[in-house]
PDB file of C-alpha atoms in Angstrom:
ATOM      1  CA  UNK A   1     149.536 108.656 174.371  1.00 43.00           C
ATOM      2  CA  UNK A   2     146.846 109.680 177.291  1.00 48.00           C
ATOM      3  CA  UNK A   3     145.696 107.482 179.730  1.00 50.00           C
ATOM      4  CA  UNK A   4     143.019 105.153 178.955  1.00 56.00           C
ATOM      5  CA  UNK A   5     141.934 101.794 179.786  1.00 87.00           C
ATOM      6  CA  UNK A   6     143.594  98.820 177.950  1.00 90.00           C
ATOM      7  CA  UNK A   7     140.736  97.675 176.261  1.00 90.00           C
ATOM      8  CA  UNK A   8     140.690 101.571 174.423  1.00 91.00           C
ATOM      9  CA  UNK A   9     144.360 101.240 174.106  1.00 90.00           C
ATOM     10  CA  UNK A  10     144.295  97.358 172.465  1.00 93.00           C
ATOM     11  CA  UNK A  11     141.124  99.250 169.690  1.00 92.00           C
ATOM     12  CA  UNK A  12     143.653 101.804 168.799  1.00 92.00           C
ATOM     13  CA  UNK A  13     146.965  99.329 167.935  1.00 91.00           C
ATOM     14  CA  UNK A  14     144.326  97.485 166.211  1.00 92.00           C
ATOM     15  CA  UNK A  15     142.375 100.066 164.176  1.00 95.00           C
ATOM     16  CA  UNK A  16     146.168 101.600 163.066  1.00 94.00           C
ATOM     17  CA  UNK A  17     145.596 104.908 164.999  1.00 94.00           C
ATOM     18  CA  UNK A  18     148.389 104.045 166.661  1.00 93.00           C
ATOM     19  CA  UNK A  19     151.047 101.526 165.938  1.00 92.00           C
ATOM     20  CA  UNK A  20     151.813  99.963 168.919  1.00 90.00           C
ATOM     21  CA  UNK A  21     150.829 100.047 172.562  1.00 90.00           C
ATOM     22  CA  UNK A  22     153.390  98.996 175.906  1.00 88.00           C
ATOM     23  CA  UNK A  23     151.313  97.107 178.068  1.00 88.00           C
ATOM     24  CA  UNK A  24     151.940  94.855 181.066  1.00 85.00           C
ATOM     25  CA  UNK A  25     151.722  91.313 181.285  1.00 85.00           C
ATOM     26  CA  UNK A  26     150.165  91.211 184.408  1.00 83.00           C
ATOM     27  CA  UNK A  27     147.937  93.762 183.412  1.00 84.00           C
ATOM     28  CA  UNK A  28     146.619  91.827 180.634  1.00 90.00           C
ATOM     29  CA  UNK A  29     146.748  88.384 182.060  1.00 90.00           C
ATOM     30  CA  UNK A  30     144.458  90.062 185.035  1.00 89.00           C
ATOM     31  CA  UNK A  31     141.888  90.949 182.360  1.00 90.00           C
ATOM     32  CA  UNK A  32     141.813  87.697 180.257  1.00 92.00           C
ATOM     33  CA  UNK A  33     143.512  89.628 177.438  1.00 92.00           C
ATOM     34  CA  UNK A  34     146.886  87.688 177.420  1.00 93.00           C
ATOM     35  CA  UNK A  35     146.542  86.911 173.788  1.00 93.00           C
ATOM     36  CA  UNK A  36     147.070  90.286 172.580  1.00 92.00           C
ATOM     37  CA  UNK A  37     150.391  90.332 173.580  1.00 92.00           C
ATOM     38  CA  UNK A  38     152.537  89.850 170.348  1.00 91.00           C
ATOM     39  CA  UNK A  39     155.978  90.057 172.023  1.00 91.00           C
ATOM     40  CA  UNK A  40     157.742  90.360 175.252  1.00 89.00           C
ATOM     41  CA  UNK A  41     160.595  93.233 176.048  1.00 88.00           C
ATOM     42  CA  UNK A  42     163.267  91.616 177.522  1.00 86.00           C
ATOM     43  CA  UNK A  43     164.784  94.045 180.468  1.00 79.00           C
ATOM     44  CA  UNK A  44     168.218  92.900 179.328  1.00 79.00           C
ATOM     45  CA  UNK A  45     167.617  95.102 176.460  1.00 83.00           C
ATOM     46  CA  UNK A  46     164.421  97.157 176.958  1.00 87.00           C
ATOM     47  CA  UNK A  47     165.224  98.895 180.837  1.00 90.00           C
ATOM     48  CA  UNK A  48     162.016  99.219 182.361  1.00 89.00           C
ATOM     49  CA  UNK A  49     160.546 102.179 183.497  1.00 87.00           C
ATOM     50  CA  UNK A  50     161.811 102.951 187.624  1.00 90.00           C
ATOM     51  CA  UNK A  51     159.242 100.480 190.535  1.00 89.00           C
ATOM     52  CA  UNK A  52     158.002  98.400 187.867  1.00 86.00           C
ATOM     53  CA  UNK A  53     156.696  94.930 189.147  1.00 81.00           C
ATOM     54  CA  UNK A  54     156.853  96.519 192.879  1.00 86.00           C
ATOM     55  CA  UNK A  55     154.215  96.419 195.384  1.00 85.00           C
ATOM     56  CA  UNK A  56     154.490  99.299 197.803  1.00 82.00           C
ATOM     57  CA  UNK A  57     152.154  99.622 200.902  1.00 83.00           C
ATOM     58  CA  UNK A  58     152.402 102.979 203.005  1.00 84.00           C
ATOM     59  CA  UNK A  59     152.456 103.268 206.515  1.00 87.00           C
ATOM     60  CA  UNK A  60     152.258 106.271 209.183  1.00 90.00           C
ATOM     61  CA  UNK A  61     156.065 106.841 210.187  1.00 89.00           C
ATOM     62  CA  UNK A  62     156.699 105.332 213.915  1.00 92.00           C
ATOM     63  CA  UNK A  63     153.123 103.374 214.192  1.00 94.00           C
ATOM     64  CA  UNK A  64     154.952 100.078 215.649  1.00 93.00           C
ATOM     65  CA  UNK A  65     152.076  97.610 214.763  1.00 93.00           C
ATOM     66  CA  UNK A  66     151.554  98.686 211.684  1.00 92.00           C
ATOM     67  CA  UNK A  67     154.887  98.408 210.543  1.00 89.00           C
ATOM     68  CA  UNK A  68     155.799  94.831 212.487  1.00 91.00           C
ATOM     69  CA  UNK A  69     152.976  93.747 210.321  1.00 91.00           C
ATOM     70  CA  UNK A  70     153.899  94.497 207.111  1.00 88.00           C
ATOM     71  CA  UNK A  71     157.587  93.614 207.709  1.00 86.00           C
ATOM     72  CA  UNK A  72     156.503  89.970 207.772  1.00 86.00           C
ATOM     73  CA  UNK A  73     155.578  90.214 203.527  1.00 89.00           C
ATOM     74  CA  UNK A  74     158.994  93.074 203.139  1.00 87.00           C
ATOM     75  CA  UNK A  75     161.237  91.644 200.123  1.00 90.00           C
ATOM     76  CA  UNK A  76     164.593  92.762 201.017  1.00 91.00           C
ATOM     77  CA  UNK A  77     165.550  92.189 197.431  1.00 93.00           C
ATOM     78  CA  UNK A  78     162.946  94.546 196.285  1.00 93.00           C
ATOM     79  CA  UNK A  79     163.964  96.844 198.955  1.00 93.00           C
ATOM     80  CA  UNK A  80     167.398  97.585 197.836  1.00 95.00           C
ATOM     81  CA  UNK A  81     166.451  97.637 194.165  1.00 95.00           C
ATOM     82  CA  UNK A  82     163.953 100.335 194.489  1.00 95.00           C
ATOM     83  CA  UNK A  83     166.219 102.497 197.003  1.00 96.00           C
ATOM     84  CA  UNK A  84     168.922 102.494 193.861  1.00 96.00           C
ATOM     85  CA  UNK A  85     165.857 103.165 191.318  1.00 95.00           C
ATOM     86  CA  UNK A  86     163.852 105.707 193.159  1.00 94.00           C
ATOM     87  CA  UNK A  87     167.345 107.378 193.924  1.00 95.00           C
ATOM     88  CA  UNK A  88     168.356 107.621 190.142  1.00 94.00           C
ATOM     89  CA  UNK A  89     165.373 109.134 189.342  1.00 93.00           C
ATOM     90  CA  UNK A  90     165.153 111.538 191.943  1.00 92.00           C
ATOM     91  CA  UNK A  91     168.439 113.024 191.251  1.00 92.00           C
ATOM     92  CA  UNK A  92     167.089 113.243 187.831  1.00 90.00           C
ATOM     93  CA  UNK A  93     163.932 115.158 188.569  1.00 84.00           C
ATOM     94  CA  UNK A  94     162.315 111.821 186.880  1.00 78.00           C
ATOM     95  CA  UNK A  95     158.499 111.971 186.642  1.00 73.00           C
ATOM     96  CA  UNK A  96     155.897 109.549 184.285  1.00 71.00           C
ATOM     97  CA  UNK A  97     156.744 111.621 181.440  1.00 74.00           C
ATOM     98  CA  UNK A  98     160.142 111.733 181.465  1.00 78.00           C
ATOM     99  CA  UNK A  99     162.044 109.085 179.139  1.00 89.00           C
ATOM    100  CA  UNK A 100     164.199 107.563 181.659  1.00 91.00           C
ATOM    101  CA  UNK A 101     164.305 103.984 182.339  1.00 92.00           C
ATOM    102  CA  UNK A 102     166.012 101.967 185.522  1.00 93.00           C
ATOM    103  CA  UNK A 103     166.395  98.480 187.046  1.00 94.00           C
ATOM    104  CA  UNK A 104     168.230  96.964 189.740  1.00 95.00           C
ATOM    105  CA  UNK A 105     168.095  93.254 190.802  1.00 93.00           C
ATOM    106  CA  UNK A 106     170.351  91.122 193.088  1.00 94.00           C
ATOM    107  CA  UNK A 107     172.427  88.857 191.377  1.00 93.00           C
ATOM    108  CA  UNK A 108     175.245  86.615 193.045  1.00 94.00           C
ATOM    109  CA  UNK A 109     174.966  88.852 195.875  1.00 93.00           C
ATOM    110  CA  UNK A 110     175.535  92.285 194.613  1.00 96.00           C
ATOM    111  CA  UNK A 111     173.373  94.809 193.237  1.00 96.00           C
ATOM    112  CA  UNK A 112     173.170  95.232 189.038  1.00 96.00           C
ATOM    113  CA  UNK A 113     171.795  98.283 188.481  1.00 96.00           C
ATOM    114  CA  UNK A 114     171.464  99.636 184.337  1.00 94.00           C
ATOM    115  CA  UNK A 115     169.908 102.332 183.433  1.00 93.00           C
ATOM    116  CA  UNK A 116     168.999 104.791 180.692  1.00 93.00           C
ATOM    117  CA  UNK A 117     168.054 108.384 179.518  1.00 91.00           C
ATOM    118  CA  UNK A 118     166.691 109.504 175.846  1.00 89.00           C
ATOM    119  CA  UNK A 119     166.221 112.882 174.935  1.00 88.00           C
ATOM    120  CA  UNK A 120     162.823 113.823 174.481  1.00 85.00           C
ATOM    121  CA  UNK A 121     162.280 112.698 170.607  1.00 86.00           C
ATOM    122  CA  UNK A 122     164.602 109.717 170.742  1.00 86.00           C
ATOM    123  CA  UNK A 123     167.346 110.540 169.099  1.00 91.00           C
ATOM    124  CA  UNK A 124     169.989 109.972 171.538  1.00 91.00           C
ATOM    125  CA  UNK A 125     170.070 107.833 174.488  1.00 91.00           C
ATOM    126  CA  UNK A 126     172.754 107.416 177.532  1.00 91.00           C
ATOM    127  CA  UNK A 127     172.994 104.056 179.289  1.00 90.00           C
ATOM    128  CA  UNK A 128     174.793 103.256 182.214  1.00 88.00           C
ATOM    129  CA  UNK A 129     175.186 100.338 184.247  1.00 91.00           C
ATOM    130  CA  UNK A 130     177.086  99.331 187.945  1.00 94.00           C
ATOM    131  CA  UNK A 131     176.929  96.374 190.157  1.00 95.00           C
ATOM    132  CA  UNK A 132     177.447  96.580 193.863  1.00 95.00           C
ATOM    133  CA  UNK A 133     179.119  94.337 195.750  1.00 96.00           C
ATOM    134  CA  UNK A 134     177.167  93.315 199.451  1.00 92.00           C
ATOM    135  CA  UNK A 135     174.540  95.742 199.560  1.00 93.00           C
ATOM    136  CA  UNK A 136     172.642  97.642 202.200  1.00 95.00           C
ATOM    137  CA  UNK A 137     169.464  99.871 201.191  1.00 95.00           C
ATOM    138  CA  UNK A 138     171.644 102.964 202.101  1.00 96.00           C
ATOM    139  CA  UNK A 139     174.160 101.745 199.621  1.00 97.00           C
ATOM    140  CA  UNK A 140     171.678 100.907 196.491  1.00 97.00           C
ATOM    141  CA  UNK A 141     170.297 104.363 197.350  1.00 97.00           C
ATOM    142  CA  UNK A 142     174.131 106.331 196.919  1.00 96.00           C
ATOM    143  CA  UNK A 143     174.484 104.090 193.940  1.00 96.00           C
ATOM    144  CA  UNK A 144     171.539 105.275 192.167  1.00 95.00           C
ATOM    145  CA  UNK A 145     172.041 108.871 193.354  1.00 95.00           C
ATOM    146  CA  UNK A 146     175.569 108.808 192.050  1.00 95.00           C
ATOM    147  CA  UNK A 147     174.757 107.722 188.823  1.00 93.00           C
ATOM    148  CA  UNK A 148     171.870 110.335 188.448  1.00 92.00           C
ATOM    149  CA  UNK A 149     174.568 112.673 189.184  1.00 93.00           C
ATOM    150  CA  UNK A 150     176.830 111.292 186.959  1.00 92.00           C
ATOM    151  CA  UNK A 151     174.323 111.681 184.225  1.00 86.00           C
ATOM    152  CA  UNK A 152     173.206 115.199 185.165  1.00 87.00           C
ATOM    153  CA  UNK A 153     176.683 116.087 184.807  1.00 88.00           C
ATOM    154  CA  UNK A 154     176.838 114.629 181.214  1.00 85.00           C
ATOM    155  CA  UNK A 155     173.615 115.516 179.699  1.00 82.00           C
ATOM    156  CA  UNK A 156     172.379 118.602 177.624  1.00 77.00           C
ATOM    157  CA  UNK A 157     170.817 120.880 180.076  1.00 73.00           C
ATOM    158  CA  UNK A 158     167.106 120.966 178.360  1.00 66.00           C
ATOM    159  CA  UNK A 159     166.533 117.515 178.306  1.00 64.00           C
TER     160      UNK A 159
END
C-alpha cells in the first residue's frame, strides 16, 4: 500500500479496494477515529514492526546540556529494547519495506526479545526468540546482532 493519510486509508478498507488496513492505536485515538478499530494485534502473536511505540529525540554528539537535559525523560527500558531491535535489523539490512518484525521488553529483569522474518509474498516465515538475563544496552545490542546473524545464516539469499 503507499503512504497516505488515515482518513484515505480508513475510505479504502471501507469501499473494499482494499481489505484491510494496519493502523495504530495511538494514531487513531489522536484523530478521534478510535472507533474504526475492529481488532487489536496482540504482540504475543503479531511481532511488531522494529521502534514501534518509541519516542526518539536526537541530539549533537558531545553537546553536554543538551544531553543532561534529555537524560532526565531517558527510559532505560526503552533503551535496551531498541539497542536489541535496531541491532536485529541492521544486521539484516532491514528497511520499511522489508517484512521483518522485532520486539524486546524487560520482563523479571531480563531482556525477551522475539522476532520474525517472511519472505517477500508470505509464504514462509522464521521466528526466533531469546531472553537475556541482567542486561546492559551493549548486551541487548549483541543479542539482536547475533540473532540477525543467526538468521542471515539460515535464510535464502534473495529474500
Amino acid at each position: 500500500m503507499r503512504r497516505g493519510n488515515v482518513q484515505t486509508r480508513l475510505d479504502k478498507a471501507a469501499n473494499g479496494t482494499i481489505d484491510a488496513v494496519v493502523l495504530a492505536m495511538a494514531g487513531l485515538n489522536r484523530l478521534g477515529l478510535a472507533e474504526h478499530a475492529t481488532e487489536a494485534l496482540d504482540p504475543e502473536s503479531f511481532t511488531p514492526a522494529v521502534g514501534q511505540g518509541a519516542i526518539a529525540l536526537v541530539a549533537r554528539d558531545g553537546d553536554a546540556r543538551i544531553l543532561s537535559l534529555t537524560s532526565a525523560i531517558a527510559h532505560r527500558e526503552t533503551g535496551l529494547a531498541l539497542a536489541a531491535e535496531r541491532a536485529f535489523l541492521g544486521v539484516l539490512d532491514g528497511s520499511c519495506r522489508t517484512p521483518i518484525g522485532g520486539s524486546a521488553r524487560l520482563v523479571d529483569g531480563g531482556l525477551l526479545f522475539a522476532g520474525i522474518v517472511l519472505a517477500p509474498d508470505g509464504s514462509r516465515a522464521w521466528t526466533r526468540a531469546a531472553r537475556l538475563p541482567a542486561p546492559t544496552e551493549a548486551k541487548a545490542a549483541e543479542l539482536g546482532a547475533s540473532l540477525g546473524r543467526e538468521w542471515r545464516a539460515e535464510i535464502p539469499a534473495g529474500l
